[in-house]
Short mmCIF file of C-alpha atoms in Angstrom, two decimals:
data_model
loop_
_atom_site.label_atom_id
_atom_site.label_comp_id
_atom_site.label_asym_id
_atom_site.label_seq_id
_atom_site.Cartn_x
_atom_site.Cartn_y
_atom_site.Cartn_z
CA MET U 299 0.00 0.00 0.00
CA THR U 300 1.03 3.61 -0.58
CA ASP U 301 1.77 5.85 2.36
CA ARG U 302 -0.70 8.67 2.07
CA SER U 303 0.32 10.39 5.29
CA ALA U 304 2.19 13.06 3.31
CA PRO U 305 -0.28 15.48 1.68
CA VAL U 306 -0.17 15.57 -2.10
CA VAL U 307 0.95 18.73 -3.87
CA LEU U 308 -1.45 18.34 -6.79
CA PRO U 309 -4.93 17.85 -5.28
CA ALA U 310 -7.17 15.44 -7.17
CA SER U 311 -9.73 18.21 -7.66
CA LEU U 312 -7.21 20.27 -9.66
CA ARG U 313 -5.76 17.59 -11.92
CA VAL U 314 -8.50 17.82 -14.52
CA PRO U 315 -8.84 21.63 -14.80
CA LEU U 316 -5.11 22.35 -14.70
CA GLY U 317 -4.41 19.83 -17.45
CA PRO U 318 -6.05 21.87 -20.23
CA VAL U 319 -4.53 25.04 -18.77
CA ALA U 320 -1.06 23.52 -19.03
CA VAL U 321 -1.70 22.32 -22.59
CA LEU U 322 -3.02 25.71 -23.70
CA ALA U 323 -0.08 27.46 -22.07
CA ALA U 324 2.36 25.13 -23.82
CA LEU U 325 0.64 25.84 -27.13
CA VAL U 326 1.06 29.59 -26.60
CA VAL U 327 4.75 29.09 -25.84
CA VAL U 328 5.22 27.09 -29.04
CA VAL U 329 3.26 29.52 -31.24
CA LEU U 330 5.14 32.56 -29.95
CA GLY U 331 8.42 30.70 -30.26
CA VAL U 332 7.73 29.91 -33.90
CA LEU U 333 6.60 33.46 -34.66
CA TYR U 334 9.67 35.12 -33.15
CA ALA U 335 12.35 32.50 -33.81
CA GLY U 336 15.59 34.20 -34.79
CA HIS U 337 14.14 37.71 -34.50
CA GLY U 338 16.07 40.59 -32.96
CA GLU U 339 13.41 43.29 -33.06
CA PRO U 340 10.11 43.87 -31.24
CA GLY U 341 7.02 42.50 -32.91
CA THR U 342 3.75 44.30 -33.59
CA VAL U 343 2.33 43.42 -30.17
CA ASP U 344 5.54 44.51 -28.47
CA ARG U 345 5.48 47.91 -30.17
CA TRP U 346 1.83 48.34 -29.24
CA VAL U 347 2.54 47.71 -25.56
CA VAL U 348 5.77 49.67 -25.09
CA ARG U 349 9.15 50.30 -26.69
CA PRO U 350 11.12 47.55 -24.93
CA THR U 351 14.52 48.77 -26.07
CA ALA U 352 14.18 52.04 -24.16
CA ASP U 353 13.97 52.70 -20.43
CA SER U 354 10.25 52.83 -19.80
CA VAL U 355 10.29 54.04 -16.22
CA ARG U 356 12.12 56.64 -14.20
CA PRO U 357 12.81 56.88 -10.47
CA PRO U 358 11.22 56.00 -8.11
CA TRP U 359 9.48 53.28 -10.15
CA ARG U 360 12.77 52.27 -11.69
CA TYR U 361 14.01 51.33 -8.23
CA VAL U 362 10.94 49.14 -7.78
CA ALA U 363 11.67 47.44 -11.10
CA LEU U 364 15.29 46.86 -10.10
CA ALA U 365 14.22 45.35 -6.77
CA LEU U 366 11.83 42.98 -8.50
CA ASP U 367 14.49 42.07 -11.04
CA PHE U 368 16.87 41.17 -8.19
CA LEU U 369 14.34 38.62 -6.89
CA GLY U 370 14.71 36.76 -10.18
CA GLU U 371 18.50 36.80 -10.07
CA PRO U 372 20.34 33.86 -8.42
CA GLY U 373 20.77 35.61 -5.07
CA GLY U 374 17.20 36.80 -4.81
CA ALA U 375 15.80 33.54 -6.15
CA VAL U 376 17.69 31.54 -3.53
CA MET U 377 16.25 33.78 -0.83
CA LEU U 378 12.67 33.33 -2.06
CA VAL U 379 12.97 29.59 -2.58
CA GLY U 380 14.70 29.18 0.77
CA ALA U 381 11.92 31.04 2.56
CA ALA U 382 9.25 28.96 0.82
CA VAL U 383 11.05 25.68 1.56
CA THR U 384 11.47 26.67 5.21
CA GLY U 385 7.76 27.41 5.44
CA CYS U 386 6.90 24.04 3.92
CA LEU U 387 9.15 22.19 6.35
CA LEU U 388 7.73 24.08 9.33
CA LEU U 389 4.24 23.07 8.18
CA ARG U 390 5.44 19.49 7.70
CA ARG U 391 4.91 19.52 3.96
CA PRO U 392 8.04 17.81 2.62
CA ARG U 393 6.49 17.27 -0.79
CA GLY U 394 5.72 20.96 -0.90
CA ALA U 395 9.37 21.77 -0.26
CA VAL U 396 10.35 19.51 -3.14
CA LEU U 397 7.75 21.10 -5.42
CA VAL U 398 8.99 24.62 -4.66
CA VAL U 399 12.52 23.65 -5.70
CA ALA U 400 11.52 21.40 -8.59
CA GLY U 401 8.82 23.70 -9.97
CA ALA U 402 11.03 26.77 -10.01
CA GLY U 403 14.00 24.79 -11.30
CA VAL U 404 12.10 23.13 -14.12
CA ALA U 405 10.51 26.42 -15.18
CA VAL U 406 13.85 28.22 -15.32
CA GLY U 407 15.50 25.25 -17.02
CA ALA U 408 12.76 25.07 -19.65
CA ALA U 409 12.99 28.82 -20.28
CA THR U 410 16.76 28.61 -20.65
CA LEU U 411 16.50 25.73 -23.10
CA LEU U 412 13.81 27.50 -25.12
CA LYS U 413 15.97 30.61 -25.38
CA HIS U 414 18.65 28.64 -27.20
CA VAL U 415 16.11 26.83 -29.37
CA VAL U 416 14.15 29.94 -30.39
CA GLY U 417 17.14 32.27 -30.69
CA ARG U 418 15.25 35.53 -30.25
CA THR U 419 17.49 38.40 -29.11
CA ILE U 420 17.27 41.88 -27.66
CA HIS U 421 20.02 44.52 -27.60
CA GLY U 422 22.35 42.42 -29.73
CA ASP U 423 23.02 38.85 -30.76
CA GLY U 424 24.36 37.77 -27.39
CA ASN U 425 21.19 38.55 -25.43
CA LEU U 426 18.68 35.73 -25.83
CA SER U 427 15.27 36.89 -24.70
CA TYR U 428 12.46 34.40 -25.37
CA PRO U 429 10.98 33.37 -23.01
CA SER U 430 11.66 35.43 -19.89
CA GLY U 431 13.31 33.24 -17.26
CA HIS U 432 12.64 35.79 -14.50
CA THR U 433 8.92 35.72 -15.25
CA ALA U 434 8.90 31.94 -15.49
CA PHE U 435 10.58 31.67 -12.09
CA ALA U 436 8.25 34.07 -10.31
CA THR U 437 5.15 32.51 -11.86
CA ALA U 438 6.23 28.97 -11.05
CA LEU U 439 6.92 29.91 -7.43
CA GLY U 440 3.52 31.55 -7.15
CA CYS U 441 1.80 28.52 -8.69
CA ALA U 442 3.60 26.13 -6.35
CA VAL U 443 2.59 28.08 -3.25
CA ALA U 444 -0.99 28.34 -4.51
CA LEU U 445 -1.16 24.57 -5.10
CA LEU U 446 -0.02 23.95 -1.53
CA ALA U 447 -2.55 26.45 -0.19
CA ALA U 448 -5.35 24.90 -2.24
CA GLY U 449 -4.54 21.47 -0.84
CA ARG U 450 -4.23 22.69 2.73
CA LEU U 451 -7.53 24.59 2.53
CA ARG U 452 -9.17 21.68 0.69
CA LEU U 453 -10.52 23.95 -2.00
CA GLY U 454 -12.79 22.59 -4.69
CA ARG U 455 -12.14 22.56 -8.41
CA ALA U 456 -13.34 26.08 -9.21
CA ALA U 457 -11.88 27.79 -6.13
CA GLY U 458 -8.58 25.92 -6.33
CA THR U 459 -8.10 26.61 -10.03
CA SER U 460 -8.96 30.27 -9.54
CA LEU U 461 -6.43 30.51 -6.73
CA VAL U 462 -3.64 28.99 -8.82
CA LEU U 463 -4.34 31.24 -11.81
CA ALA U 464 -4.65 34.31 -9.60
CA ALA U 465 -1.35 33.49 -7.89
CA ALA U 466 0.31 33.02 -11.28
CA LEU U 467 -0.89 36.46 -12.33
CA VAL U 468 -0.01 38.19 -9.05
CA ALA U 469 3.48 36.65 -9.01
CA GLY U 470 4.24 36.84 -12.72
CA ALA U 471 2.81 40.22 -13.70
CA PRO U 472 5.03 42.43 -11.49
CA MET U 473 8.15 40.53 -12.55
CA GLY U 474 7.11 40.74 -16.18
CA TRP U 475 6.51 44.46 -15.85
CA ALA U 476 9.96 44.92 -14.35
CA GLN U 477 11.61 43.03 -17.22
CA VAL U 478 9.90 45.15 -19.86
CA ALA U 479 10.40 48.37 -17.91
CA LEU U 480 14.13 47.72 -17.64
CA GLY U 481 14.38 46.86 -21.33
CA ALA U 482 15.50 43.31 -20.60
CA HIS U 483 12.64 41.61 -22.45
CA TYR U 484 9.91 42.20 -24.98
CA PRO U 485 6.31 41.94 -23.70
CA THR U 486 5.84 38.73 -25.68
CA ASP U 487 8.92 37.28 -23.94
CA VAL U 488 7.14 37.89 -20.65
CA LEU U 489 3.99 36.18 -21.91
CA GLY U 490 6.10 33.25 -23.03
CA GLY U 491 7.76 32.99 -19.61
CA TRP U 492 4.40 33.16 -17.85
CA CYS U 493 2.96 30.42 -20.02
CA THR U 494 6.10 28.30 -19.63
CA ALA U 495 5.55 28.23 -15.87
CA LEU U 496 1.84 27.44 -16.27
CA ALA U 497 2.75 24.55 -18.53
CA VAL U 498 5.46 22.91 -16.42
CA THR U 499 4.41 23.56 -12.80
CA PRO U 500 1.33 21.29 -12.73
CA ALA U 501 3.38 18.59 -14.47
CA SER U 502 6.14 19.03 -11.88
CA ALA U 503 3.59 18.70 -9.06
CA TRP U 504 2.20 15.51 -10.59
CA LEU U 505 5.72 14.11 -10.96
CA VAL U 506 6.58 14.94 -7.34
CA ASP U 507 3.48 13.10 -6.11
CA ARG U 508 4.10 10.16 -8.42
CA THR U 509 7.73 9.80 -7.35
CA ALA U 510 6.91 10.15 -3.64
CA ASP U 511 4.15 7.54 -3.88
CA ARG U 512 6.44 5.08 -5.60
CA LEU U 513 9.18 5.61 -3.02
CA ALA U 514 6.63 5.10 -0.24
CA GLU U 515 5.43 1.88 -1.87
CA ARG U 516 8.97 0.55 -2.15
CA THR U 517 9.69 1.45 1.47
CA ALA U 518 6.50 -0.27 2.62
CA ASP U 519 7.29 -3.39 0.54
CA ALA U 520 10.81 -3.50 1.95
CA GLY U 521 9.43 -3.24 5.48
CA ARG U 522 6.99 -6.11 4.91
CA ARG U 523 9.74 -8.31 3.52
CA GLU U 524 11.92 -7.63 6.57
CA ARG U 525 9.09 -8.63 8.92
CA ARG U 526 8.60 -11.99 7.20
#
C-alpha cells in the first residue's frame, strides 16, 4: 500500500482543470516561439505595448523594477525559494518543499533551453530573450505556493483553479513588468515565460506526487519483507 500520510501537492480536484490550462499554455509558448524565432526586433504586439529597447520608467518606479528584477537573479531567487522551503518544512509539507525547488528549477530550465532553441534576441546577438526566465521563475513559485494552499484549505475545483491562476498572475505580472520596464525583455517574452511556468508547474507537481508515492510503496514493501 502507498503511504498517504504526506499530503499531495497536486490535489485530485485540480488535476482535470489544470491539465487543459497547461496544454493551452504550452501551445502559446510554441506559437510565440515559432513566430519570433531568430528575431532581434520587437514584434507588432511589443510595439503596441511599449518600446522595450528604451527605459520605460524613471525613479522611483525604476528602483521598484530593479528590486523585482533582483528577486529573479540567483541571489534573490535563492532567498525566495529558501523562505518557501522553510515554510513548507515548518508546516510538515516535505512534498511541498520539493515542489517549490523542482517547480522553479524546471521552469527556469525550460525557459533557458527554449531561449537557445528559439534564438530571439534583444540589444544584440548575445542577449537571448524568449521566453523570460525571471517571469517563469516568479510565476512557477507563485503557482507552487498556490497549489499547496489549495490542498491545505481543501478547496474545490473552481476555487482551487482560480487561486492557482490568480497566484500566477499576481506573481508573474510584477516581474514581467519589471523586465519590460528595464528593457531586458519584450512583452511577448514575458507572456512566453508566464505560459512556460503554467505549462510545467502542474506537471512538476504531478511528478513529485508520483515519485513520492512510488518511493513510499517501495519502502513499505521492503518493510513487509523484513518482517517476514
